Short mmCIF file of C-alpha atoms in Angstrom, two decimals:
data_model
loop_
_atom_site.label_atom_id
_atom_site.label_comp_id
_atom_site.label_asym_id
_atom_site.label_seq_id
_atom_site.Cartn_x
_atom_site.Cartn_y
_atom_site.Cartn_z
CA MET A 1 0.00 0.00 0.00
CA THR A 2 1.23 3.47 -0.85
CA GLN A 3 2.20 5.48 2.23
CA PHE A 4 0.63 8.89 2.62
CA PRO A 5 3.09 11.81 2.72
CA ALA A 6 3.90 13.57 5.95
CA ARG A 7 1.79 16.55 6.99
CA HIS A 8 3.43 19.96 7.03
CA THR A 9 2.33 23.54 7.53
CA ILE A 10 3.20 26.36 5.16
CA PRO A 11 5.93 28.60 6.57
CA PRO A 12 4.62 32.11 7.31
CA GLY A 13 5.10 34.86 4.78
CA LEU A 14 4.99 32.72 1.63
CA VAL A 15 2.45 34.43 -0.61
CA THR A 16 4.11 34.13 -4.03
CA LEU A 17 6.13 31.55 -5.94
CA ALA A 18 9.13 33.85 -5.56
CA ASP A 19 8.68 33.65 -1.79
CA HIS A 20 8.71 29.87 -2.05
CA GLU A 21 11.94 29.99 -4.04
CA GLN A 22 13.64 32.28 -1.54
CA HIS A 23 12.61 30.11 1.41
CA ALA A 24 13.56 26.88 -0.37
CA ARG A 25 17.15 28.09 -0.49
CA THR A 26 17.19 27.77 3.29
CA GLN A 27 15.85 24.21 3.10
CA LEU A 28 18.12 22.74 0.41
CA ASP A 29 21.83 22.04 0.70
CA ASP A 30 24.25 23.39 -1.90
CA ASN A 31 24.18 20.08 -3.77
CA ALA A 32 20.41 20.02 -4.27
CA TRP A 33 20.19 23.78 -4.85
CA ALA A 34 22.73 23.62 -7.67
CA TYR A 35 20.82 20.80 -9.32
CA PHE A 36 17.32 22.25 -9.12
CA SER A 37 18.02 25.97 -9.58
CA GLY A 38 20.89 25.96 -12.05
CA GLY A 39 20.74 26.35 -15.80
CA ALA A 40 23.20 25.70 -18.59
CA ALA A 41 26.42 27.68 -19.05
CA ASP A 42 25.81 31.43 -18.53
CA GLU A 43 22.11 30.79 -17.82
CA ILE A 44 20.97 33.21 -20.51
CA SER A 45 18.03 31.00 -21.52
CA LEU A 46 17.15 30.40 -17.88
CA ARG A 47 16.77 34.14 -17.29
CA ALA A 48 15.13 34.76 -20.66
CA ASN A 49 12.36 32.31 -19.85
CA ARG A 50 11.31 34.60 -17.03
CA THR A 51 11.84 38.00 -18.66
CA ALA A 52 10.01 37.01 -21.85
CA TRP A 53 6.75 36.60 -19.94
CA ASP A 54 7.32 39.91 -18.17
CA ALA A 55 7.81 41.66 -21.51
CA LEU A 56 4.26 40.82 -22.61
CA SER A 57 1.56 43.29 -21.63
CA LEU A 58 -2.04 42.36 -20.88
CA TRP A 59 -4.62 44.78 -22.29
CA PRO A 60 -7.70 44.56 -20.04
CA ARG A 61 -11.25 44.84 -21.35
CA VAL A 62 -13.79 46.30 -18.96
CA LEU A 63 -17.49 45.91 -18.17
CA ARG A 64 -17.64 42.39 -19.52
CA PRO A 65 -19.92 39.74 -17.97
CA LEU A 66 -17.88 37.54 -15.63
CA ALA A 67 -20.43 35.71 -13.50
CA GLY A 68 -20.18 31.95 -13.91
CA GLY A 69 -16.64 32.10 -15.23
CA HIS A 70 -14.23 29.21 -14.80
CA THR A 71 -10.72 27.98 -15.58
CA ARG A 72 -11.69 24.67 -17.22
CA VAL A 73 -9.91 23.63 -20.42
CA PRO A 74 -10.11 20.62 -22.76
CA LEU A 75 -6.99 18.51 -23.26
CA LEU A 76 -6.64 15.18 -25.07
CA GLY A 77 -10.25 14.20 -24.59
CA ARG A 78 -10.55 15.34 -20.98
CA THR A 79 -11.80 18.48 -19.32
CA LEU A 80 -9.31 19.80 -16.78
CA ALA A 81 -10.27 21.97 -13.81
CA HIS A 82 -7.50 24.37 -14.78
CA PRO A 83 -4.60 24.45 -17.28
CA ILE A 84 -1.71 23.96 -14.80
CA LEU A 85 0.25 20.70 -14.82
CA LEU A 86 3.33 19.64 -12.88
CA GLY A 87 6.17 19.04 -15.30
CA PRO A 88 8.70 16.22 -15.00
CA VAL A 89 11.51 16.88 -12.53
CA ALA A 90 14.02 14.18 -11.66
CA PHE A 91 15.26 13.08 -8.25
CA GLN A 92 12.66 14.92 -6.17
CA ARG A 93 13.76 13.14 -2.99
CA LEU A 94 16.69 15.56 -3.10
CA ALA A 95 14.13 18.17 -2.03
CA HIS A 96 12.02 16.16 0.43
CA PRO A 97 11.94 12.56 1.66
CA ASP A 98 8.46 12.03 0.17
CA GLY A 99 9.69 13.20 -3.23
CA GLU A 100 7.43 12.47 -6.20
CA LEU A 101 4.85 10.85 -3.95
CA ALA A 102 4.15 14.16 -2.20
CA MET A 103 4.07 15.89 -5.57
CA ALA A 104 1.50 13.39 -6.83
CA TYR A 105 -0.83 13.72 -3.84
CA ALA A 106 -0.74 17.50 -4.04
CA ALA A 107 -1.47 17.52 -7.75
CA ALA A 108 -4.40 15.13 -7.38
CA ALA A 109 -5.87 17.17 -4.54
CA LEU A 110 -5.67 20.37 -6.60
CA GLY A 111 -6.86 18.83 -9.88
CA ALA A 112 -3.50 19.34 -11.56
CA GLY A 113 -1.96 16.98 -14.07
CA VAL A 114 1.27 15.16 -13.26
CA VAL A 115 4.09 14.26 -15.64
CA LEU A 116 6.38 11.79 -13.87
CA SER A 117 10.05 11.80 -14.84
CA THR A 118 11.81 8.67 -16.06
CA GLN A 119 14.45 9.65 -13.51
CA ALA A 120 12.03 9.82 -10.60
CA SER A 121 13.29 8.74 -7.21
CA VAL A 122 9.96 6.99 -6.48
CA SER A 123 8.57 4.09 -8.51
CA LEU A 124 6.11 4.90 -11.27
CA GLU A 125 3.72 2.35 -9.80
CA SER A 126 3.66 4.12 -6.42
CA VAL A 127 2.89 7.45 -8.02
CA ALA A 128 0.04 5.96 -10.05
CA GLN A 129 -1.42 4.40 -6.91
CA ALA A 130 -1.33 7.81 -5.25
CA VAL A 131 -3.00 9.68 -8.10
CA LEU A 132 -5.50 7.41 -9.82
CA PRO A 133 -8.02 6.87 -6.99
CA ASP A 134 -8.76 10.61 -6.72
CA PRO A 135 -11.86 11.40 -8.81
CA GLY A 136 -10.89 15.05 -9.14
CA ARG A 137 -7.37 14.41 -10.38
CA GLY A 138 -5.82 15.77 -13.54
CA PRO A 139 -4.11 13.63 -16.20
CA LEU A 140 -1.27 11.28 -15.30
CA TRP A 141 1.51 11.13 -17.91
CA PHE A 142 4.91 9.47 -17.97
CA GLN A 143 7.95 11.33 -19.30
CA LEU A 144 10.28 9.09 -21.24
CA TYR A 145 13.91 9.18 -22.24
CA LEU A 146 14.60 6.59 -24.91
CA GLN A 147 17.26 4.22 -23.59
CA PRO A 148 19.93 2.61 -25.79
CA ASP A 149 18.43 -0.74 -24.79
CA ARG A 150 15.13 -0.81 -26.67
CA GLY A 151 13.98 -3.86 -24.76
CA PHE A 152 14.36 -1.93 -21.51
CA THR A 153 12.52 1.05 -22.98
CA GLN A 154 9.68 -1.18 -24.11
CA ALA A 155 9.43 -2.76 -20.66
CA LEU A 156 9.31 0.71 -19.11
CA VAL A 157 6.49 1.72 -21.45
CA GLN A 158 4.60 -1.47 -20.59
CA ARG A 159 4.96 -0.70 -16.88
CA ALA A 160 3.53 2.77 -17.46
CA GLU A 161 0.60 1.36 -19.42
CA ALA A 162 -0.12 -1.32 -16.82
CA SER A 163 -0.03 1.26 -14.03
CA GLY A 164 -2.66 3.48 -15.67
CA TYR A 165 -0.61 6.31 -17.17
CA GLU A 166 -2.59 8.05 -19.87
CA ALA A 167 0.12 9.42 -22.19
CA LEU A 168 3.84 9.30 -22.84
CA VAL A 169 5.87 12.50 -22.97
CA LEU A 170 9.03 11.88 -24.95
CA THR A 171 11.81 14.38 -24.23
CA VAL A 172 13.52 15.21 -27.53
CA ASP A 173 15.76 18.17 -26.69
CA ALA A 174 18.45 16.44 -24.63
CA PRO A 175 20.54 13.98 -26.66
CA THR A 176 23.19 14.95 -24.11
CA SER A 177 23.25 17.04 -20.96
CA GLY A 178 23.93 20.75 -21.14
CA VAL A 179 27.02 22.42 -19.72
CA ARG A 180 25.86 22.92 -16.14
CA ASP A 181 28.46 25.05 -14.46
CA ARG A 182 26.66 25.40 -11.16
CA GLU A 183 26.46 21.64 -10.74
CA ARG A 184 30.14 21.27 -11.55
CA ARG A 185 31.15 23.96 -9.08
CA ALA A 186 29.06 22.29 -6.37
CA GLY A 187 30.49 18.87 -7.19
CA PHE A 188 26.94 17.62 -7.67
CA ARG A 189 26.30 14.02 -6.72
CA LEU A 190 23.24 11.94 -5.92
CA PRO A 191 23.14 10.91 -2.28
CA PRO A 192 22.25 7.30 -1.40
CA GLY A 193 18.58 6.48 -1.87
CA THR A 194 17.92 9.19 -4.44
CA GLY A 195 18.64 7.42 -7.71
CA PRO A 196 16.43 6.76 -10.75
CA VAL A 197 14.57 3.77 -9.31
CA ASN A 198 12.59 3.12 -12.49
CA LEU A 199 15.85 2.51 -14.35
CA ALA A 200 17.04 -0.19 -11.95
CA GLY A 201 18.63 -3.01 -13.91
CA LEU A 202 19.46 -0.90 -16.96
CA GLN A 203 22.91 -1.78 -18.23
CA ALA A 204 25.14 0.97 -19.56
CA PRO A 205 25.95 0.48 -23.26
CA ALA A 206 29.34 -0.99 -23.99
CA SER A 207 31.91 1.72 -24.52
CA THR A 208 34.13 1.79 -27.57
CA PRO A 209 37.80 2.68 -27.08
CA LEU A 210 38.51 6.09 -28.60
CA SER A 211 41.72 7.57 -29.88
CA PRO A 212 42.93 10.91 -28.47
CA VAL A 213 41.65 12.73 -31.56
CA GLN A 214 38.14 11.26 -31.38
CA SER A 215 35.17 12.85 -29.64
CA ALA A 216 33.67 11.12 -26.63
CA LEU A 217 30.40 12.78 -27.60
CA PHE A 218 30.14 12.41 -31.38
CA ASP A 219 32.08 9.17 -31.65
CA GLY A 220 30.59 7.66 -28.51
CA LEU A 221 27.53 8.81 -26.61
CA LEU A 222 25.59 10.21 -29.56
CA HIS A 223 25.56 6.88 -31.35
CA HIS A 224 22.46 6.23 -29.25
CA ALA A 225 20.81 9.64 -29.69
CA PRO A 226 17.15 9.34 -30.77
CA THR A 227 15.99 10.37 -34.24
CA TRP A 228 12.63 10.85 -35.92
CA ASP A 229 12.64 7.15 -36.81
CA ASP A 230 12.47 6.35 -33.10
CA ILE A 231 9.17 8.20 -32.83
CA ALA A 232 7.55 5.69 -35.17
CA TRP A 233 9.08 2.81 -33.21
CA LEU A 234 7.75 4.17 -29.92
CA GLN A 235 4.28 4.65 -31.37
CA SER A 236 4.37 1.06 -32.64
CA ILE A 237 4.88 -0.41 -29.16
CA THR A 238 2.29 1.58 -27.21
CA ARG A 239 -1.40 2.29 -27.22
CA LEU A 240 -0.81 5.57 -25.41
CA PRO A 241 -0.68 8.96 -27.13
CA VAL A 242 2.87 10.27 -27.49
CA LEU A 243 3.63 13.95 -26.92
CA LEU A 244 7.00 15.46 -27.78
CA LYS A 245 8.62 17.70 -25.18
CA GLY A 246 11.37 20.13 -26.14
CA VAL A 247 10.12 21.48 -29.48
CA LEU A 248 11.05 25.11 -30.21
CA HIS A 249 11.48 25.33 -33.99
CA PRO A 250 8.38 25.61 -36.20
CA ALA A 251 9.85 23.16 -38.73
CA ASP A 252 10.21 20.53 -36.01
CA ALA A 253 6.66 21.24 -34.89
CA ARG A 254 5.35 20.59 -38.39
CA GLN A 255 7.37 17.39 -38.66
CA ALA A 256 6.09 16.23 -35.29
CA VAL A 257 2.53 16.62 -36.50
CA SER A 258 3.36 14.76 -39.71
CA VAL A 259 4.66 11.73 -37.78
CA GLY A 260 1.57 11.58 -35.60
CA ALA A 261 2.59 13.23 -32.34
CA ALA A 262 -0.45 13.66 -30.12
CA GLY A 263 0.78 16.98 -28.77
CA LEU A 264 3.80 19.22 -28.33
CA ILE A 265 5.40 20.82 -25.30
CA VAL A 266 7.30 23.99 -26.10
CA SER A 267 10.27 23.76 -23.77
CA ASN A 268 13.96 24.55 -23.57
CA HIS A 269 14.41 22.15 -20.66
CA GLY A 270 14.18 24.97 -18.15
CA GLY A 271 17.29 26.57 -19.65
CA ARG A 272 19.29 23.48 -18.65
CA THR A 273 20.44 22.17 -22.05
CA LEU A 274 21.32 24.64 -24.82
CA ASP A 275 22.12 28.05 -23.42
CA THR A 276 20.98 30.98 -25.62
CA ALA A 277 18.07 28.90 -26.96
CA PRO A 278 15.02 31.14 -27.30
CA ALA A 279 12.69 31.73 -24.39
CA THR A 280 9.62 29.54 -24.51
CA ALA A 281 7.30 32.56 -24.57
CA THR A 282 9.09 33.61 -27.76
CA ALA A 283 8.86 30.19 -29.39
CA LEU A 284 5.28 29.41 -28.36
CA PRO A 285 3.35 31.53 -30.89
CA ARG A 286 5.61 30.31 -33.70
CA VAL A 287 4.93 26.68 -32.83
CA VAL A 288 1.21 27.32 -32.41
CA GLN A 289 1.09 28.92 -35.85
CA ALA A 290 3.10 26.08 -37.38
CA VAL A 291 0.76 23.33 -36.19
CA GLY A 292 -2.40 25.26 -37.01
CA GLY A 293 -4.51 23.63 -34.32
CA ALA A 294 -3.71 20.08 -35.44
CA VAL A 295 -2.54 19.07 -31.96
CA PRO A 296 -2.52 20.68 -28.52
CA VAL A 297 0.53 22.78 -27.70
CA LEU A 298 1.66 23.10 -24.09
CA VAL A 299 4.46 25.26 -22.72
CA ASP A 300 6.78 25.40 -19.72
CA GLY A 301 9.66 27.61 -18.64
CA GLY A 302 9.66 30.65 -16.37
CA ILE A 303 5.98 30.59 -15.41
CA ARG A 304 5.79 32.15 -11.96
CA ARG A 305 2.56 34.14 -11.92
CA GLY A 306 -1.06 33.63 -12.84
CA THR A 307 -0.61 36.40 -15.40
CA ASP A 308 2.06 34.23 -17.05
CA VAL A 309 -0.45 31.40 -17.36
CA LEU A 310 -2.99 33.74 -18.92
CA LYS A 311 -0.40 35.09 -21.36
CA ALA A 312 0.51 31.56 -22.40
CA MET A 313 -3.13 30.74 -23.08
CA ALA A 314 -3.51 33.97 -25.05
CA LEU A 315 -0.54 32.92 -27.20
CA GLY A 316 -2.31 29.67 -28.04
CA ALA A 317 -1.17 27.21 -25.38
CA SER A 318 -3.59 24.48 -24.38
CA ALA A 319 -2.03 24.22 -20.91
CA VAL A 320 1.16 25.06 -19.03
CA LEU A 321 3.62 23.07 -16.95
CA VAL A 322 5.64 24.22 -13.95
CA GLY A 323 8.72 22.50 -12.58
CA ARG A 324 11.00 24.43 -10.25
CA PRO A 325 8.20 26.23 -8.34
CA ALA A 326 6.69 22.89 -7.36
CA VAL A 327 10.10 21.74 -6.13
CA TRP A 328 10.37 24.87 -3.98
CA GLY A 329 6.99 24.09 -2.47
CA LEU A 330 8.05 20.49 -1.92
CA ALA A 331 11.22 21.57 -0.13
CA ASN A 332 9.34 24.03 2.05
CA ALA A 333 6.39 21.92 3.19
CA GLY A 334 6.15 18.62 1.35
CA ALA A 335 2.82 17.88 -0.31
CA ALA A 336 1.23 20.88 1.41
CA GLY A 337 3.87 23.14 -0.10
CA VAL A 338 3.25 21.83 -3.61
CA ALA A 339 -0.49 22.26 -3.14
CA HIS A 340 0.11 25.82 -1.94
CA VAL A 341 2.11 26.63 -5.08
CA LEU A 342 -0.66 25.26 -7.28
CA ARG A 343 -3.32 27.14 -5.33
CA LEU A 344 -1.42 30.41 -5.60
CA LEU A 345 -1.06 30.03 -9.36
CA ARG A 346 -4.70 29.15 -9.90
CA ASP A 347 -5.94 31.96 -7.66
CA GLU A 348 -3.72 34.45 -9.48
CA LEU A 349 -4.96 33.12 -12.83
CA GLU A 350 -8.57 33.69 -11.81
CA VAL A 351 -7.80 37.24 -10.69
CA ALA A 352 -5.97 37.95 -13.97
CA MET A 353 -8.91 36.59 -15.95
CA ALA A 354 -11.38 38.76 -14.08
CA LEU A 355 -9.26 41.89 -14.44
CA THR A 356 -8.80 41.38 -18.19
CA GLY A 357 -12.47 40.64 -18.83
CA CYS A 358 -12.10 36.92 -19.51
CA ALA A 359 -14.82 34.74 -18.03
CA THR A 360 -13.27 31.66 -19.61
CA LEU A 361 -9.87 30.81 -21.02
CA ALA A 362 -11.41 30.47 -24.47
CA GLU A 363 -11.60 34.27 -24.36
CA ALA A 364 -7.84 34.54 -23.85
CA THR A 365 -6.73 35.29 -27.40
CA PRO A 366 -3.81 37.23 -28.91
CA ALA A 367 -6.03 40.32 -28.70
CA LEU A 368 -5.28 40.29 -24.99
CA LEU A 369 -1.60 40.99 -25.61
CA GLU A 370 0.24 44.09 -26.72
CA GLY A 371 0.98 44.32 -30.44
CA GLN A 372 4.33 45.46 -31.81
CA ASP A 373 2.89 48.87 -32.57
CA GLY A 374 2.02 49.40 -28.93
CA ALA A 375 -1.69 48.79 -29.44
CA PRO A 376 -3.70 45.66 -28.72
CA SER A 377 -3.36 43.05 -31.43
CA GLY A 378 -6.22 41.10 -32.98
CA ARG A 379 -9.93 41.88 -33.09
CA ASP A 380 -11.81 44.29 -30.85
#
């Protein structure tokens, strides 16, 4: 039987996601802080994710009918209570002993979707047992990294299917890790009991001896990097819809639709892979335009306010995902902290909707945002 997470109270004075981040620094050691908070290289993309949302203005409309409004949205055949999902974050027991289990309980209680990382520190079966019995829960998806051992990957997919996961989220933007300076300075390491438990038994691929002039990356590790052909293989072994996470370029978005992806997640991996990649708020409207409504488009990266959620929806997103803020809540107060983060975001979203004249998120269109000429774009 799955054990319920410990009960905690919210520390006083935490009224924003930024407050949660500041307090989490006092709860996490340097090792965990470097892992969760750091980005790649000079962290330009990490910062840009945040500033790009700030650069968008909301143009409020007044005297509109708001009674009976709501935050419900459709997504892959379901109606969600709100458009906020918890994105995949690895090794959450670095932040709290309950790790992904606390995250799952909080999400289910608040009607938020959960995307569990392949590199979770809690078994995928335990998380499913925590989420699925709750009638008000959001969707339960499993994030997948394709492993060099296809048999192991297939077994992992079968475990997710058997446990009740409703979609696979294939990460496509990380054929290798980014240059993470903060982790290197901190000497990052996983403490005992915090490993990727769902990858237990996976054998590392045999290494090929390299000459001094060869590249360990191009002549070694990247031999196993996934390609578009692997999308077809994955679809052939599962009955679950497959979404692609890490799409920024419109051409890739169009190709993803052509190969049958069930949805796209506009993401730059939280600024943790390619530094100077565009901010997700910048890429989102380009991807939305490229797919032309053929599949749902979700977005993550830098979302810290309810106004950010509303801006994402106005740019054409079907839903948003948050990662680091949920970890800060987890570090501060376990499941209660994660629930508090979700509640803050949803409450702020509702306020932003009311103050911009949107009774529903279907009314959040590009007309809500500032045009390049300084006037509202779109129709009156």
